Every structure is written in C-alpha cells, then in structure tokens.
Amino acid sequence: MSSLIKSVRGRRVWDSRGRPTVEAEITLADGRTARAIAPAGASTGSAEAIDRRDGGAAFGGLDVQGALQAVNGEIAALLAGRDVLRQDELDAALVALDGTPNKARLGGNALVATSLAIAHAAAVAQRLPLWRHLGAGRNDVFLPLPEVQIFGGGAHAGRRVDVQDFMIIAVGATDYAQALEWTAEVYRAAGRLMTEAGLLAGVADEGGWWPAFASNEAALDFLLRAIERAGYTPGQDVAISLDIAATDFGRGGRYRLARDAREIDSDGLAEMLLGWLARYPIVAIEDPLAEDDGEGLRKFTTAAGSRVEVVADDFICTSATRISAAAALGACNTALIKPNQAGTVSETLAALRAAQDAGWQSIVSARSGESEDVSVVHLAVGWGAKQLKVGSFARSERMAKWNEGLRIAEALGQGGGDLPPRESFPWGR
Ligand code: PGA
Ligand code: ZN
C-alpha cells in the first residue's frame, strides 16, 4: 500500500537565524516523499518540549547531531513499515519511544519534524493538500485572520523595548487577501515613519522593524500613526495586538522593565497594561504576565477578558492539560498553538481541541526561528483555527507562510479567502 513508510531520514538544514535545525523526510513504499523542518523559539516557556542541541563549540552549541541520530536511528527503525494514515498511533509510539515527560531524550525537534513529515506524507499518499487531509469532512473551511508583527522588541531585538511583539490585526478586512494588503501598507508606512524620525535600527528576528524607541508607549504611538498614515482607521479597520512575553522579564511576581529602568510587581504591570488597553485600540494581549504568575493572569483576565483576547503562550505551552487547567482557573481566554511546544501533531491538535472545548479562541503560531516550511498554515486551515501568527511581513520564511494562505484560498475557490465570521471574535461582538 502506498501509505506505508519505506524509510525515514533526518538531515541538518539551516533556519532563518542561520542556526542548525532538523529536517525529517519520509519516503513511502512507492517512492514518493514528504518532509518537514523543526522551528525553534527564543522566548520559550519552561514546559515546552525540549529543543535538543548538542552543546560544545560548533555553532554556539546549537548543532543538532544528537537529534538527527535519533531520527536516523531509533525513530527510523520504529516507523519503518508503518502506515502514515495512522497519525495518532504513530505519534503515541514516538512519545512512548522517547519515554520522558518533555521529549528530552530523542528531542522535541526530532519528534516534531518527524510527526509533521508523517502528516505531509499522509497527504501525499492521498494526493491531497495537507490542509484538506487535516480538515477531512469539514465543509466550513476558512482562512485564519493574520496577526502580523510591525515592530520587534524584547528577546528578538536586543531588549530595545520590553514588549516583544507590536502587531496588527486587520479586523475590518473583508477577506484574507485584503488583510495582507492592509498589513503591507501599514508595514511600509511604519518603516517610512521610522526612517523620517531617524529611529530605524534594522529588522528584528521575525522581520519586524527594529526601532530605537524611548519607551514602550512610544512604540505604541508610532504604531498608531503608521495605521493612520497608511489610510486606515485604528480599531475599526486595523487594530493593535501585543505579545508582552512577560516571562522574559518577570519572575516571582516581580517585573524588571529595562526600557523604563524600574521594577514593578504583578499588580503594577497589570495596571500599566490596562492603561494601554484604555488608551490604544488593542484587541489582543499575549503573555501579559509571566508563566509563574497564574494568579496575576487570572486577575488580568477578569479585568480585561471580556473585551480583548488574553493570549496564553508560555503559560500553557500548547498542552491540552495546561489549557484545561488555565481555563478552570479563569486565566487567559485564547491559546497560542505552537506544534514544537507540544512535540507532535496529535498533541498539538489535542491542545487546540482543549481550547475550543473551553470556549477559548486559538491562534496557530510559528516561532522566531523558522524556515521555508509552511506546515503551520495548513494546520490552521485544516483544523479551523481562526487566527494565524507567523511574525512580520518581510523575509521569506514569513512570506512563504502568508503566501501559502493565498494559494489555499484560491484552491478553495474563495477568491481572496473567507475569514471567520466577525462575531466570532471578541472585538466583533
Ligand atoms: P519565540 O517567540 O518563537 O522566540 O518563542 C514567539 C512568541 O513568544 O510568541
Ligand atoms: Zn509569545
């Protein structure tokens, strides 16, 4: 049968930051192949599947020879002769083979590349695009609403500002293609404004402008002006979203704001952010407090959760169990879904379903270390996730993903690509 695995091969390829990463390639019995590349994060949550690196001198200790040996050895032996249409079973076998709670032995990078390659191989075996294979049986297929970085900060830009991502969401766009058009105009307007102000310091890790702002608020003001300069009404056409990535500058309820040169407690940070929500057209705010500050996240969600998406990234690490626990606590109302945090496709889907069961929104997301791999777009469309976050609107590892959405829209016969109904978002209610 053509869905049986003949061989699995791991090879070292290079990511968007010039670092080694794992590519897994599956050859089916009939000779057809499918492959996937592991992404990598910089501001990682502590409960993520472990990104296994070799240490030592080469490439700053980031080589992946150990993870590749796992793919070419134990994993290849486990999967030979198995059926790629049985994703759940194969993922469970991979998790059992690893045997650790965080995929530290074989490596989360080895597992996620292999698991995604299995999904791609299943699509190839059925001669279907991946999104169609994953969405089998669904007929209300839509494109996810893009959440796009305009300014990069935090760990992605030398901590120039504390906030990691200053993003926009084209909340008023009529379809996916228009959301990208509006994003392109705002991205360009932001670049022009910064050049005029003499503040442009380059491009951050995910392609956003790397600004030399005097404060977090200055970045928000510039973003607002960029939306206006591009000809859109802030809040109505194009809204702001933020990833505070507070785990990077907070622990034990204390937060160190490098830009503003002061330390504040959990309530102080929440108060500052609630002030921003009152003054700027912000519709989503990710990791507003650190991963060890569940109580702070609960309080923040009580205060703001009816108006905006309070997005959990580090706090849940794409774990179904953690999402259910967070929902029970009332901490956050939206899940960021990153396949390499979970480690396998089935666990990623379980996390997404846990979010849906809890009445949460979900945003499928790429990482800061990316590649030409566009799997996340297919996961978002196939699984019916309403939003997609893959960094900025520049550099091919990002554009490959936005562009893939345009192809899927066309294949769906939807022209520019239908977006989820506006009422399904907090800002549309
Ligand atoms: P990372 O950042 O990929 O560097 O972890 C992305 C995010 O925090 O959402
Ligand atoms: Zn994040």
PDB file of C-alpha atoms in Angstrom, residues 130-144 349 352-353 356 377-386 412 414 418 420-421:
ATOM      1  CA  LEU A 130      -2.183  18.903   3.726  1.00  0.00           C
ATOM      2  CA  TRP A 131      -4.942  21.307   4.784  1.00  0.00           C
ATOM      3  CA  ARG A 132      -7.529  19.162   3.035  1.00  0.00           C
ATOM      4  CA  HIS A 133      -6.216  15.950   4.600  1.00  0.00           C
ATOM      5  CA  LEU A 134      -6.330  17.541   8.075  1.00  0.00           C
ATOM      6  CA  GLY A 135      -9.755  19.053   7.501  1.00  0.00           C
ATOM      7  CA  ALA A 136     -11.252  15.848   6.139  1.00  0.00           C
ATOM      8  CA  GLY A 137     -15.018  16.046   6.283  1.00  0.00           C
ATOM      9  CA  ARG A 138     -15.265  19.734   7.212  1.00  0.00           C
ATOM     10  CA  ASN A 139     -17.097  21.958   4.770  1.00  0.00           C
ATOM     11  CA  ASP A 140     -16.947  25.355   6.532  1.00  0.00           C
ATOM     12  CA  VAL A 141     -13.302  25.900   5.601  1.00  0.00           C
ATOM     13  CA  PHE A 142     -11.967  29.464   6.053  1.00  0.00           C
ATOM     14  CA  LEU A 143      -8.617  31.233   6.169  1.00  0.00           C
ATOM     15  CA  PRO A 144      -7.254  32.383   9.534  1.00  0.00           C
ATOM     16  CA  LEU A 349      -4.444  19.083  17.836  1.00  0.00           C
ATOM     17  CA  LEU A 352      -6.400  23.116  20.039  1.00  0.00           C
ATOM     18  CA  ARG A 353      -9.454  20.990  20.845  1.00  0.00           C
ATOM     19  CA  GLN A 356     -12.161  25.022  21.719  1.00  0.00           C
ATOM     20  CA  VAL A 377      -0.686  27.415   7.646  1.00  0.00           C
ATOM     21  CA  HIS A 378      -2.092  24.029   6.678  1.00  0.00           C
ATOM     22  CA  LEU A 379      -2.684  23.116  10.333  1.00  0.00           C
ATOM     23  CA  ALA A 380      -4.567  26.386  10.912  1.00  0.00           C
ATOM     24  CA  VAL A 381      -6.791  25.972   7.839  1.00  0.00           C
ATOM     25  CA  GLY A 382      -7.301  22.226   8.203  1.00  0.00           C
ATOM     26  CA  TRP A 383      -8.155  22.419  11.892  1.00  0.00           C
ATOM     27  CA  GLY A 384     -10.311  25.537  11.635  1.00  0.00           C
ATOM     28  CA  ALA A 385      -8.169  27.807  13.825  1.00  0.00           C
ATOM     29  CA  LYS A 386      -9.425  31.367  13.436  1.00  0.00           C
ATOM     30  CA  LEU A 412     -10.931  26.680  -2.109  1.00  0.00           C
ATOM     31  CA  GLN A 414     -12.916  31.578  -2.461  1.00  0.00           C
ATOM     32  CA  ASP A 418     -13.105  33.786   3.501  1.00  0.00           C
ATOM     33  CA  PRO A 420     -14.041  33.578  10.147  1.00  0.00           C
ATOM     34  CA  PRO A 421     -17.271  35.449  10.956  1.00  0.00           C
TER      35      PRO A 421
END
